[in-house]
Amino acid sequence: MYRRYTFDEVKRKIIDALQDNSIGLSGVELASTTGINRMTITKYLNILATMRLIKKKSVGSVNVWFVEPGTADYEFPVDYLEVQQKFMNAIVIGAGDQARNILISVINSNIELLRLLTDIIVPTVNTVNELYNRGRLGKTERIYLLNLILELIDLLKFTIQSDSSKRGAYSFFVTASEDRIYHAKIGALALQILGFKTSYIGNVEQHIDPFFDIDFQRYIMKLWDKKKGLLIICIYSSEEGSLRFLYAATRAMKAKLKAEVRIVIFTTPELRNTLESLGTDFIANDLNSLIEWVEREYHRLKL
C-alpha cells in the first residue's frame, strides 16, 4: 500500500542517508535507501536543494546529491547548547558557509525562533568580543568574524517570518556607535519575529551634527505621522553624547505622533546608571529583557 510521508519525515530520511554517504547518492540510490518512491523523492530533493540543505553535482548523466557542510536534521526538542557550539566553532574558524547551513538547518526544524537569537547568535557575538579582549583574536580577525555574523543576521531577516503579525505594532532601530550595530540588528530581528513591523535605519554616529535632530525627526514623522498603535524607538550606543542627543530628538516628537511612542535605550552597563535620570521608558540590560518588556508593553495597551 502506498504510504504518504510528511515533509519532516522525508527530510529526515534524506539527510540521514546523505550524512552516512560522504561520496553522495543518486536519486535512485536515495529512493532505495530511504524506501521512498522515485517520483516523491525527486520532488523533495529539489525542495531541500532550494532550502540549501543539500546540493547536487552532475556526474555524467546522473545527479549525485550531497549534504551541505553544517547541515543536520535537528529533532524536537532542539539541543540549543549543541547548536550554539557548532555555530560558534564555525564562526571562529571563519567557515561562513558552514555557519549559514547550521542556521538554515535550525530554522527548518522545530525551533523557537527567538532562541535562535538569544541562545545561539548573541552568545557567539559575545564570545568573539571576549576572545578579542583576551588577546586571542586580532583586530582584523574580529572585524571579519563580526561582519560574517552580520551577513548571517541579514540572511535571517529575509528568511524567517513571524507566526503572526501584531496589529498596530511598529519598531524603529537606530545606532550611534559601531560596536552596537550587531546588537541593534539582532534586536530588530527579534521584534520582527515577535510580529512587529520593524525598520533599522543604521549607524548615524558620523552624521550627528547640530541640525541632525531636525532631519531625524522629519524622517520619523514621514513614516509614522498618521499611524496609530505602539511605536517603539530603540536607540543603541556606547557613547553618552549621542544617546542624549537622539533621546532628546525622539522625546520631542512624542506629543506630535498619534502612536503610543516608547523610547528604549540599549547601552553599556556603565552608562545605564548615568542615563536613568533621563526618564526614558526603558533601559534594556540585554536582548531577553528587551523582548520581555516589549511583549508586556504591547499586551498592556491591548491593541
PDB file of C-alpha atoms in Angstrom:
ATOM      1  CA  MET A   1       0.000   0.000   0.000  1.00  0.00           C
ATOM      2  CA  TYR A   2       1.308   3.466  -0.910  1.00  0.00           C
ATOM      3  CA  ARG A   3       2.348   5.471   2.141  1.00  0.00           C
ATOM      4  CA  ARG A   4       2.104   9.236   2.405  1.00  0.00           C
ATOM      5  CA  TYR A   5       5.102  10.839   4.105  1.00  0.00           C
ATOM      6  CA  THR A   6       5.203  14.195   5.831  1.00  0.00           C
ATOM      7  CA  PHE A   7       7.807  16.704   4.721  1.00  0.00           C
ATOM      8  CA  ASP A   8       9.715  16.331   8.006  1.00  0.00           C
ATOM      9  CA  GLU A   9       9.847  12.550   7.585  1.00  0.00           C
ATOM     10  CA  VAL A  10      11.202  12.809   4.044  1.00  0.00           C
ATOM     11  CA  LYS A  11      13.706  15.489   5.039  1.00  0.00           C
ATOM     12  CA  ARG A  12      14.987  13.402   7.931  1.00  0.00           C
ATOM     13  CA  LYS A  13      15.344  10.261   5.813  1.00  0.00           C
ATOM     14  CA  ILE A  14      17.192  12.079   3.013  1.00  0.00           C
ATOM     15  CA  ILE A  15      19.579  13.985   5.285  1.00  0.00           C
ATOM     16  CA  ASP A  16      20.326  10.895   7.382  1.00  0.00           C
ATOM     17  CA  ALA A  17      21.073   8.875   4.248  1.00  0.00           C
ATOM     18  CA  LEU A  18      23.359  11.534   2.775  1.00  0.00           C
ATOM     19  CA  GLN A  19      25.213  12.084   6.037  1.00  0.00           C
ATOM     20  CA  ASP A  20      26.075   8.383   6.026  1.00  0.00           C
ATOM     21  CA  ASN A  21      27.484   8.599   2.472  1.00  0.00           C
ATOM     22  CA  SER A  22      30.199  11.210   2.033  1.00  0.00           C
ATOM     23  CA  ILE A  23      30.562  10.426  -1.697  1.00  0.00           C
ATOM     24  CA  GLY A  24      26.906  11.289  -2.292  1.00  0.00           C
ATOM     25  CA  LEU A  25      23.944   9.318  -3.593  1.00  0.00           C
ATOM     26  CA  SER A  26      21.908   9.418  -6.780  1.00  0.00           C
ATOM     27  CA  GLY A  27      18.142   9.781  -6.753  1.00  0.00           C
ATOM     28  CA  VAL A  28      17.747   6.057  -7.455  1.00  0.00           C
ATOM     29  CA  GLU A  29      20.092   5.170  -4.584  1.00  0.00           C
ATOM     30  CA  LEU A  30      18.280   7.536  -2.229  1.00  0.00           C
ATOM     31  CA  ALA A  31      14.928   6.030  -3.169  1.00  0.00           C
ATOM     32  CA  SER A  32      16.301   2.566  -2.439  1.00  0.00           C
ATOM     33  CA  THR A  33      17.978   3.608   0.826  1.00  0.00           C
ATOM     34  CA  THR A  34      15.016   5.548   2.225  1.00  0.00           C
ATOM     35  CA  GLY A  35      12.228   3.346   0.896  1.00  0.00           C
ATOM     36  CA  ILE A  36      10.517   6.355  -0.692  1.00  0.00           C
ATOM     37  CA  ASN A  37       9.383   6.045  -4.301  1.00  0.00           C
ATOM     38  CA  ARG A  38      11.436   7.768  -7.000  1.00  0.00           C
ATOM     39  CA  MET A  39       8.878  10.411  -8.026  1.00  0.00           C
ATOM     40  CA  THR A  40       8.241  11.517  -4.447  1.00  0.00           C
ATOM     41  CA  ILE A  41      11.899  11.716  -3.513  1.00  0.00           C
ATOM     42  CA  THR A  42      12.794  13.679  -6.660  1.00  0.00           C
ATOM     43  CA  LYS A  43      10.273  16.354  -5.718  1.00  0.00           C
ATOM     44  CA  TYR A  44      11.631  16.666  -2.193  1.00  0.00           C
ATOM     45  CA  LEU A  45      15.267  16.656  -3.313  1.00  0.00           C
ATOM     46  CA  ASN A  46      14.595  19.802  -5.313  1.00  0.00           C
ATOM     47  CA  ILE A  47      12.798  21.412  -2.367  1.00  0.00           C
ATOM     48  CA  LEU A  48      15.675  20.633   0.007  1.00  0.00           C
ATOM     49  CA  ALA A  49      18.160  21.973  -2.535  1.00  0.00           C
ATOM     50  CA  THR A  50      16.185  25.220  -2.744  1.00  0.00           C
ATOM     51  CA  MET A  51      16.349  25.411   1.050  1.00  0.00           C
ATOM     52  CA  ARG A  52      20.142  24.951   0.724  1.00  0.00           C
ATOM     53  CA  LEU A  53      20.123  21.889   2.949  1.00  0.00           C
ATOM     54  CA  ILE A  54      21.537  19.673   0.190  1.00  0.00           C
ATOM     55  CA  LYS A  55      23.279  20.203  -3.140  1.00  0.00           C
ATOM     56  CA  LYS A  56      23.666  18.240  -6.336  1.00  0.00           C
ATOM     57  CA  LYS A  57      26.523  17.577  -8.714  1.00  0.00           C
ATOM     58  CA  SER A  58      26.144  16.219 -12.217  1.00  0.00           C
ATOM     59  CA  VAL A  59      28.293  13.142 -12.816  1.00  0.00           C
ATOM     60  CA  GLY A  60      27.783  12.204 -16.443  1.00  0.00           C
ATOM     61  CA  SER A  61      24.048  11.867 -16.919  1.00  0.00           C
ATOM     62  CA  VAL A  62      23.373  11.276 -13.209  1.00  0.00           C
ATOM     63  CA  ASN A  63      22.670  13.835 -10.489  1.00  0.00           C
ATOM     64  CA  VAL A  64      24.536  12.958  -7.300  1.00  0.00           C
ATOM     65  CA  TRP A  65      23.247  14.539  -4.096  1.00  0.00           C
ATOM     66  CA  PHE A  66      25.324  15.673  -1.119  1.00  0.00           C
ATOM     67  CA  VAL A  67      24.505  17.179   2.232  1.00  0.00           C
ATOM     68  CA  GLU A  68      25.834  20.724   2.714  1.00  0.00           C
ATOM     69  CA  PRO A  69      28.590  21.140   5.371  1.00  0.00           C
ATOM     70  CA  GLY A  70      26.976  22.035   8.687  1.00  0.00           C
ATOM     71  CA  THR A  71      23.583  20.649   7.705  1.00  0.00           C
ATOM     72  CA  ALA A  72      21.842  18.477  10.269  1.00  0.00           C
ATOM     73  CA  ASP A  73      18.291  17.406  10.983  1.00  0.00           C
ATOM     74  CA  TYR A  74      17.660  18.793  14.453  1.00  0.00           C
ATOM     75  CA  GLU A  75      14.803  16.995  16.145  1.00  0.00           C
ATOM     76  CA  PHE A  76      12.499  18.462  18.778  1.00  0.00           C
ATOM     77  CA  PRO A  77      13.422  19.312  21.469  1.00  0.00           C
ATOM     78  CA  VAL A  78      16.418  21.064  19.935  1.00  0.00           C
ATOM     79  CA  ASP A  79      19.630  20.959  21.968  1.00  0.00           C
ATOM     80  CA  TYR A  80      20.404  24.677  21.797  1.00  0.00           C
ATOM     81  CA  LEU A  81      23.764  24.281  23.517  1.00  0.00           C
ATOM     82  CA  GLU A  82      24.859  21.767  20.884  1.00  0.00           C
ATOM     83  CA  VAL A  83      23.768  24.069  18.064  1.00  0.00           C
ATOM     84  CA  GLN A  84      25.419  27.047  19.754  1.00  0.00           C
ATOM     85  CA  GLN A  85      28.743  25.209  19.992  1.00  0.00           C
ATOM     86  CA  LYS A  86      28.624  24.101  16.355  1.00  0.00           C
ATOM     87  CA  PHE A  87      27.712  27.586  15.159  1.00  0.00           C
ATOM     88  CA  MET A  88      30.306  29.246  17.377  1.00  0.00           C
ATOM     89  CA  ASN A  89      33.050  26.889  16.217  1.00  0.00           C
ATOM     90  CA  ALA A  90      32.154  27.524  12.574  1.00  0.00           C
ATOM     91  CA  ILE A  91      32.249  31.298  13.090  1.00  0.00           C
ATOM     92  CA  VAL A  92      35.543  31.296  14.996  1.00  0.00           C
ATOM     93  CA  ILE A  93      37.302  29.402  12.194  1.00  0.00           C
ATOM     94  CA  GLY A  94      35.679  31.691   9.616  1.00  0.00           C
ATOM     95  CA  ALA A  95      33.614  28.922   7.991  1.00  0.00           C
ATOM     96  CA  GLY A  96      30.782  31.140   6.794  1.00  0.00           C
ATOM     97  CA  ASP A  97      29.069  28.557   4.587  1.00  0.00           C
ATOM     98  CA  GLN A  98      29.053  26.017   7.385  1.00  0.00           C
ATOM     99  CA  ALA A  99      27.661  28.552   9.873  1.00  0.00           C
ATOM    100  CA  ARG A 100      24.970  29.526   7.371  1.00  0.00           C
ATOM    101  CA  ASN A 101      23.967  25.906   6.834  1.00  0.00           C
ATOM    102  CA  ILE A 102      23.714  25.338  10.578  1.00  0.00           C
ATOM    103  CA  LEU A 103      21.279  28.249  10.858  1.00  0.00           C
ATOM    104  CA  ILE A 104      19.287  27.107   7.832  1.00  0.00           C
ATOM    105  CA  SER A 105      19.029  23.604   9.291  1.00  0.00           C
ATOM    106  CA  VAL A 106      17.835  25.008  12.591  1.00  0.00           C
ATOM    107  CA  ILE A 107      15.173  27.326  11.171  1.00  0.00           C
ATOM    108  CA  ASN A 108      13.816  24.416   9.145  1.00  0.00           C
ATOM    109  CA  SER A 109      13.455  22.393  12.347  1.00  0.00           C
ATOM    110  CA  ASN A 110      11.064  22.815  15.256  1.00  0.00           C
ATOM    111  CA  ILE A 111      12.908  25.667  16.927  1.00  0.00           C
ATOM    112  CA  GLU A 112      11.762  28.697  18.874  1.00  0.00           C
ATOM    113  CA  LEU A 113      12.979  31.457  16.572  1.00  0.00           C
ATOM    114  CA  LEU A 114      13.724  33.886  19.392  1.00  0.00           C
ATOM    115  CA  ARG A 115      16.018  31.312  20.987  1.00  0.00           C
ATOM    116  CA  LEU A 116      17.946  31.220  17.725  1.00  0.00           C
ATOM    117  CA  LEU A 117      18.951  34.771  18.657  1.00  0.00           C
ATOM    118  CA  THR A 118      19.167  34.572  22.454  1.00  0.00           C
ATOM    119  CA  ASP A 119      20.816  31.143  22.730  1.00  0.00           C
ATOM    120  CA  ILE A 120      22.920  30.913  19.570  1.00  0.00           C
ATOM    121  CA  ILE A 121      23.754  34.213  17.863  1.00  0.00           C
ATOM    122  CA  VAL A 122      24.103  36.563  20.861  1.00  0.00           C
ATOM    123  CA  PRO A 123      26.441  34.180  22.769  1.00  0.00           C
ATOM    124  CA  THR A 124      28.558  33.870  19.622  1.00  0.00           C
ATOM    125  CA  VAL A 125      28.880  37.659  19.291  1.00  0.00           C
ATOM    126  CA  ASN A 126      29.840  37.833  22.971  1.00  0.00           C
ATOM    127  CA  THR A 127      32.417  35.057  22.531  1.00  0.00           C
ATOM    128  CA  VAL A 128      34.074  36.801  19.579  1.00  0.00           C
ATOM    129  CA  ASN A 129      34.342  40.022  21.591  1.00  0.00           C
ATOM    130  CA  GLU A 130      35.643  38.142  24.626  1.00  0.00           C
ATOM    131  CA  LEU A 131      38.321  36.388  22.555  1.00  0.00           C
ATOM    132  CA  TYR A 132      39.374  39.783  21.218  1.00  0.00           C
ATOM    133  CA  ASN A 133      39.500  41.309  24.711  1.00  0.00           C
ATOM    134  CA  ARG A 134      41.712  38.433  25.873  1.00  0.00           C
ATOM    135  CA  GLY A 135      44.109  38.985  23.003  1.00  0.00           C
ATOM    136  CA  ARG A 136      43.253  35.711  21.278  1.00  0.00           C
ATOM    137  CA  LEU A 137      41.877  37.490  18.213  1.00  0.00           C
ATOM    138  CA  GLY A 138      43.443  40.356  16.319  1.00  0.00           C
ATOM    139  CA  LYS A 139      41.511  43.469  15.354  1.00  0.00           C
ATOM    140  CA  THR A 140      41.232  42.463  11.698  1.00  0.00           C
ATOM    141  CA  GLU A 141      40.041  38.950  12.523  1.00  0.00           C
ATOM    142  CA  ARG A 142      37.438  40.293  14.949  1.00  0.00           C
ATOM    143  CA  ILE A 143      36.090  42.678  12.309  1.00  0.00           C
ATOM    144  CA  TYR A 144      35.889  39.839   9.797  1.00  0.00           C
ATOM    145  CA  LEU A 145      34.100  37.450  12.161  1.00  0.00           C
ATOM    146  CA  LEU A 146      31.594  40.044  13.355  1.00  0.00           C
ATOM    147  CA  ASN A 147      30.842  41.065   9.775  1.00  0.00           C
ATOM    148  CA  LEU A 148      30.321  37.391   8.986  1.00  0.00           C
ATOM    149  CA  ILE A 149      27.721  37.268  11.753  1.00  0.00           C
ATOM    150  CA  LEU A 150      26.102  40.451  10.402  1.00  0.00           C
ATOM    151  CA  GLU A 151      25.750  38.839   6.978  1.00  0.00           C
ATOM    152  CA  LEU A 152      24.025  35.854   8.572  1.00  0.00           C
ATOM    153  CA  ILE A 153      21.687  38.138  10.539  1.00  0.00           C
ATOM    154  CA  ASP A 154      20.724  39.820   7.264  1.00  0.00           C
ATOM    155  CA  LEU A 155      20.123  36.376   5.759  1.00  0.00           C
ATOM    156  CA  LEU A 156      17.799  35.511   8.633  1.00  0.00           C
ATOM    157  CA  LYS A 157      15.936  38.798   8.232  1.00  0.00           C
ATOM    158  CA  PHE A 158      14.770  37.749   4.781  1.00  0.00           C
ATOM    159  CA  THR A 159      14.432  34.041   5.585  1.00  0.00           C
ATOM    160  CA  ILE A 160      12.379  33.780   8.750  1.00  0.00           C
ATOM    161  CA  GLN A 161       8.893  35.104   9.289  1.00  0.00           C
ATOM    162  CA  SER A 162       6.767  35.698  12.337  1.00  0.00           C
ATOM    163  CA  ASP A 163       3.977  33.230  13.006  1.00  0.00           C
ATOM    164  CA  SER A 164       1.577  36.154  13.327  1.00  0.00           C
ATOM    165  CA  SER A 165       1.738  39.887  12.709  1.00  0.00           C
ATOM    166  CA  LYS A 166       0.833  42.117  15.648  1.00  0.00           C
ATOM    167  CA  ARG A 167      -1.792  44.724  14.830  1.00  0.00           C
ATOM    168  CA  GLY A 168      -0.596  48.299  15.280  1.00  0.00           C
ATOM    169  CA  ALA A 169       2.906  47.262  16.366  1.00  0.00           C
ATOM    170  CA  TYR A 170       5.875  49.172  14.943  1.00  0.00           C
ATOM    171  CA  SER A 171       9.526  49.460  15.903  1.00  0.00           C
ATOM    172  CA  PHE A 172      12.382  51.653  14.764  1.00  0.00           C
ATOM    173  CA  PHE A 173      16.044  50.906  15.497  1.00  0.00           C
ATOM    174  CA  VAL A 174      18.936  53.332  15.278  1.00  0.00           C
ATOM    175  CA  THR A 175      22.507  53.028  16.486  1.00  0.00           C
ATOM    176  CA  ALA A 176      25.111  55.694  17.174  1.00  0.00           C
ATOM    177  CA  SER A 177      28.273  53.696  17.787  1.00  0.00           C
ATOM    178  CA  GLU A 178      29.832  50.976  15.671  1.00  0.00           C
ATOM    179  CA  ASP A 179      30.068  48.432  18.483  1.00  0.00           C
ATOM    180  CA  ARG A 180      26.268  48.436  18.876  1.00  0.00           C
ATOM    181  CA  ILE A 181      25.378  47.665  15.255  1.00  0.00           C
ATOM    182  CA  TYR A 182      25.294  43.920  15.956  1.00  0.00           C
ATOM    183  CA  HIS A 183      23.019  44.311  18.976  1.00  0.00           C
ATOM    184  CA  ALA A 184      20.690  46.693  17.128  1.00  0.00           C
ATOM    185  CA  LYS A 185      20.294  44.361  14.151  1.00  0.00           C
ATOM    186  CA  ILE A 186      19.657  41.404  16.442  1.00  0.00           C
ATOM    187  CA  GLY A 187      17.111  43.454  18.393  1.00  0.00           C
ATOM    188  CA  ALA A 188      15.340  44.486  15.188  1.00  0.00           C
ATOM    189  CA  LEU A 189      15.184  40.859  14.070  1.00  0.00           C
ATOM    190  CA  ALA A 190      13.795  39.826  17.465  1.00  0.00           C
ATOM    191  CA  LEU A 191      10.913  42.283  17.188  1.00  0.00           C
ATOM    192  CA  GLN A 192      10.315  41.173  13.607  1.00  0.00           C
ATOM    193  CA  ILE A 193       9.927  37.628  14.934  1.00  0.00           C
ATOM    194  CA  LEU A 194       7.510  38.942  17.579  1.00  0.00           C
ATOM    195  CA  GLY A 195       5.319  40.305  14.788  1.00  0.00           C
ATOM    196  CA  PHE A 196       6.298  43.986  14.762  1.00  0.00           C
ATOM    197  CA  LYS A 197       6.744  45.943  11.549  1.00  0.00           C
ATOM    198  CA  THR A 198      10.399  46.794  12.011  1.00  0.00           C
ATOM    199  CA  SER A 199      12.756  49.363  10.489  1.00  0.00           C
ATOM    200  CA  TYR A 200      16.506  49.506  11.069  1.00  0.00           C
ATOM    201  CA  ILE A 201      17.978  52.839   9.987  1.00  0.00           C
ATOM    202  CA  GLY A 202      21.659  52.042  10.608  1.00  0.00           C
ATOM    203  CA  ASN A 203      24.577  53.727  12.353  1.00  0.00           C
ATOM    204  CA  VAL A 204      24.190  57.528  12.410  1.00  0.00           C
ATOM    205  CA  GLU A 205      27.262  58.234  14.550  1.00  0.00           C
ATOM    206  CA  GLN A 206      29.158  60.076  11.812  1.00  0.00           C
ATOM    207  CA  HIS A 207      26.114  62.111  10.792  1.00  0.00           C
ATOM    208  CA  ILE A 208      25.206  63.713  14.109  1.00  0.00           C
ATOM    209  CA  ASP A 209      25.606  67.487  13.966  1.00  0.00           C
ATOM    210  CA  PRO A 210      23.637  70.452  15.385  1.00  0.00           C
ATOM    211  CA  PHE A 211      20.968  70.025  12.690  1.00  0.00           C
ATOM    212  CA  PHE A 212      20.709  66.247  12.529  1.00  0.00           C
ATOM    213  CA  ASP A 213      17.851  66.166  15.034  1.00  0.00           C
ATOM    214  CA  ILE A 214      15.667  68.061  12.544  1.00  0.00           C
ATOM    215  CA  ASP A 215      16.470  65.593   9.775  1.00  0.00           C
ATOM    216  CA  PHE A 216      15.944  62.643  12.124  1.00  0.00           C
ATOM    217  CA  GLN A 217      12.571  63.936  13.303  1.00  0.00           C
ATOM    218  CA  ARG A 218      11.435  64.731   9.775  1.00  0.00           C
ATOM    219  CA  TYR A 219      12.086  61.168   8.646  1.00  0.00           C
ATOM    220  CA  ILE A 220      10.264  59.569  11.577  1.00  0.00           C
ATOM    221  CA  MET A 221       7.305  61.912  11.092  1.00  0.00           C
ATOM    222  CA  LYS A 222       7.254  60.979   7.414  1.00  0.00           C
ATOM    223  CA  LEU A 223       6.997  57.289   8.286  1.00  0.00           C
ATOM    224  CA  TRP A 224       4.655  57.382  11.281  1.00  0.00           C
ATOM    225  CA  ASP A 225       2.858  60.726  11.273  1.00  0.00           C
ATOM    226  CA  LYS A 226      -0.634  59.229  10.887  1.00  0.00           C
ATOM    227  CA  LYS A 227      -0.104  55.693  12.159  1.00  0.00           C
ATOM    228  CA  LYS A 228      -1.792  54.609  15.367  1.00  0.00           C
ATOM    229  CA  GLY A 229      -0.762  51.837  17.696  1.00  0.00           C
ATOM    230  CA  LEU A 230       2.516  51.236  19.509  1.00  0.00           C
ATOM    231  CA  LEU A 231       5.779  52.639  18.149  1.00  0.00           C
ATOM    232  CA  ILE A 232       8.916  51.518  19.964  1.00  0.00           C
ATOM    233  CA  ILE A 233      12.026  53.537  19.127  1.00  0.00           C
ATOM    234  CA  CYS A 234      15.207  51.749  20.184  1.00  0.00           C
ATOM    235  CA  ILE A 235      18.431  53.741  20.473  1.00  0.00           C
ATOM    236  CA  TYR A 236      21.698  51.798  20.673  1.00  0.00           C
ATOM    237  CA  SER A 237      25.008  53.436  21.535  1.00  0.00           C
ATOM    238  CA  SER A 238      28.016  53.210  23.825  1.00  0.00           C
ATOM    239  CA  GLU A 239      28.539  56.980  23.644  1.00  0.00           C
ATOM    240  CA  GLU A 240      26.733  59.146  26.188  1.00  0.00           C
ATOM    241  CA  GLY A 241      26.647  62.235  23.976  1.00  0.00           C
ATOM    242  CA  SER A 242      24.979  60.522  21.019  1.00  0.00           C
ATOM    243  CA  LEU A 243      22.499  58.761  23.305  1.00  0.00           C
ATOM    244  CA  ARG A 244      21.434  62.022  24.909  1.00  0.00           C
ATOM    245  CA  PHE A 245      21.168  63.718  21.511  1.00  0.00           C
ATOM    246  CA  LEU A 246      18.998  61.008  19.939  1.00  0.00           C
ATOM    247  CA  TYR A 247      16.886  60.630  23.068  1.00  0.00           C
ATOM    248  CA  ALA A 248      16.146  64.372  23.156  1.00  0.00           C
ATOM    249  CA  ALA A 249      15.295  64.381  19.435  1.00  0.00           C
ATOM    250  CA  THR A 250      12.961  61.416  19.880  1.00  0.00           C
ATOM    251  CA  ARG A 251      11.280  62.670  23.043  1.00  0.00           C
ATOM    252  CA  ALA A 252      10.442  65.961  21.316  1.00  0.00           C
ATOM    253  CA  MET A 253       8.269  64.042  18.831  1.00  0.00           C
ATOM    254  CA  LYS A 254       6.196  62.094  21.336  1.00  0.00           C
ATOM    255  CA  ALA A 255       3.363  64.598  21.511  1.00  0.00           C
ATOM    256  CA  LYS A 256       3.301  65.070  17.730  1.00  0.00           C
ATOM    257  CA  LEU A 257       2.774  61.429  16.801  1.00  0.00           C
ATOM    258  CA  LYS A 258      -0.597  59.691  17.013  1.00  0.00           C
ATOM    259  CA  ALA A 259       1.007  56.407  18.014  1.00  0.00           C
ATOM    260  CA  GLU A 260       1.858  55.451  21.584  1.00  0.00           C
ATOM    261  CA  VAL A 261       5.603  56.140  21.460  1.00  0.00           C
ATOM    262  CA  ARG A 262       8.013  54.313  23.744  1.00  0.00           C
ATOM    263  CA  ILE A 263      11.731  55.049  23.843  1.00  0.00           C
ATOM    264  CA  VAL A 264      14.185  52.274  24.683  1.00  0.00           C
ATOM    265  CA  ILE A 265      17.903  52.747  25.288  1.00  0.00           C
ATOM    266  CA  PHE A 266      20.440  49.952  24.909  1.00  0.00           C
ATOM    267  CA  THR A 267      23.911  50.843  26.149  1.00  0.00           C
ATOM    268  CA  THR A 268      26.833  49.745  28.323  1.00  0.00           C
ATOM    269  CA  PRO A 269      26.405  48.777  31.995  1.00  0.00           C
ATOM    270  CA  GLU A 270      28.487  51.818  32.958  1.00  0.00           C
ATOM    271  CA  LEU A 271      26.163  54.244  31.179  1.00  0.00           C
ATOM    272  CA  ARG A 272      22.894  52.636  32.259  1.00  0.00           C
ATOM    273  CA  ASN A 273      23.019  54.135  35.748  1.00  0.00           C
ATOM    274  CA  THR A 274      24.051  57.530  34.390  1.00  0.00           C
ATOM    275  CA  LEU A 275      21.173  57.661  31.915  1.00  0.00           C
ATOM    276  CA  GLU A 276      18.393  56.557  34.256  1.00  0.00           C
ATOM    277  CA  SER A 277      17.788  60.211  35.103  1.00  0.00           C
ATOM    278  CA  LEU A 278      16.700  60.887  31.500  1.00  0.00           C
ATOM    279  CA  GLY A 279      13.299  59.377  32.185  1.00  0.00           C
ATOM    280  CA  THR A 280      13.328  57.052  29.187  1.00  0.00           C
ATOM    281  CA  ASP A 281      10.615  54.399  29.059  1.00  0.00           C
ATOM    282  CA  PHE A 282      13.039  51.503  29.354  1.00  0.00           C
ATOM    283  CA  ILE A 283      16.768  50.817  29.516  1.00  0.00           C
ATOM    284  CA  ALA A 284      17.443  47.285  28.286  1.00  0.00           C
ATOM    285  CA  ASN A 285      20.066  45.161  30.008  1.00  0.00           C
ATOM    286  CA  ASP A 286      20.163  42.568  27.243  1.00  0.00           C
ATOM    287  CA  LEU A 287      18.083  41.077  24.449  1.00  0.00           C
ATOM    288  CA  ASN A 288      15.939  38.978  26.791  1.00  0.00           C
ATOM    289  CA  SER A 289      14.972  41.986  28.892  1.00  0.00           C
ATOM    290  CA  LEU A 290      14.049  43.912  25.725  1.00  0.00           C
ATOM    291  CA  ILE A 291      11.852  41.069  24.447  1.00  0.00           C
ATOM    292  CA  GLU A 292      10.070  40.656  27.785  1.00  0.00           C
ATOM    293  CA  TRP A 293       9.439  44.393  28.190  1.00  0.00           C
ATOM    294  CA  VAL A 294       8.166  44.819  24.625  1.00  0.00           C
ATOM    295  CA  GLU A 295       5.698  41.948  24.982  1.00  0.00           C
ATOM    296  CA  ARG A 296       4.418  43.293  28.309  1.00  0.00           C
ATOM    297  CA  GLU A 297       4.009  46.789  26.889  1.00  0.00           C
ATOM    298  CA  TYR A 298       2.132  45.581  23.820  1.00  0.00           C
ATOM    299  CA  HIS A 299      -0.292  43.461  25.839  1.00  0.00           C
ATOM    300  CA  ARG A 300      -0.757  46.238  28.391  1.00  0.00           C
ATOM    301  CA  LEU A 301      -2.017  48.582  25.668  1.00  0.00           C
ATOM    302  CA  LYS A 302      -4.474  45.914  24.398  1.00  0.00           C
ATOM    303  CA  LEU A 303      -4.130  46.974  20.762  1.00  0.00           C
TER     304      LEU A 303
END
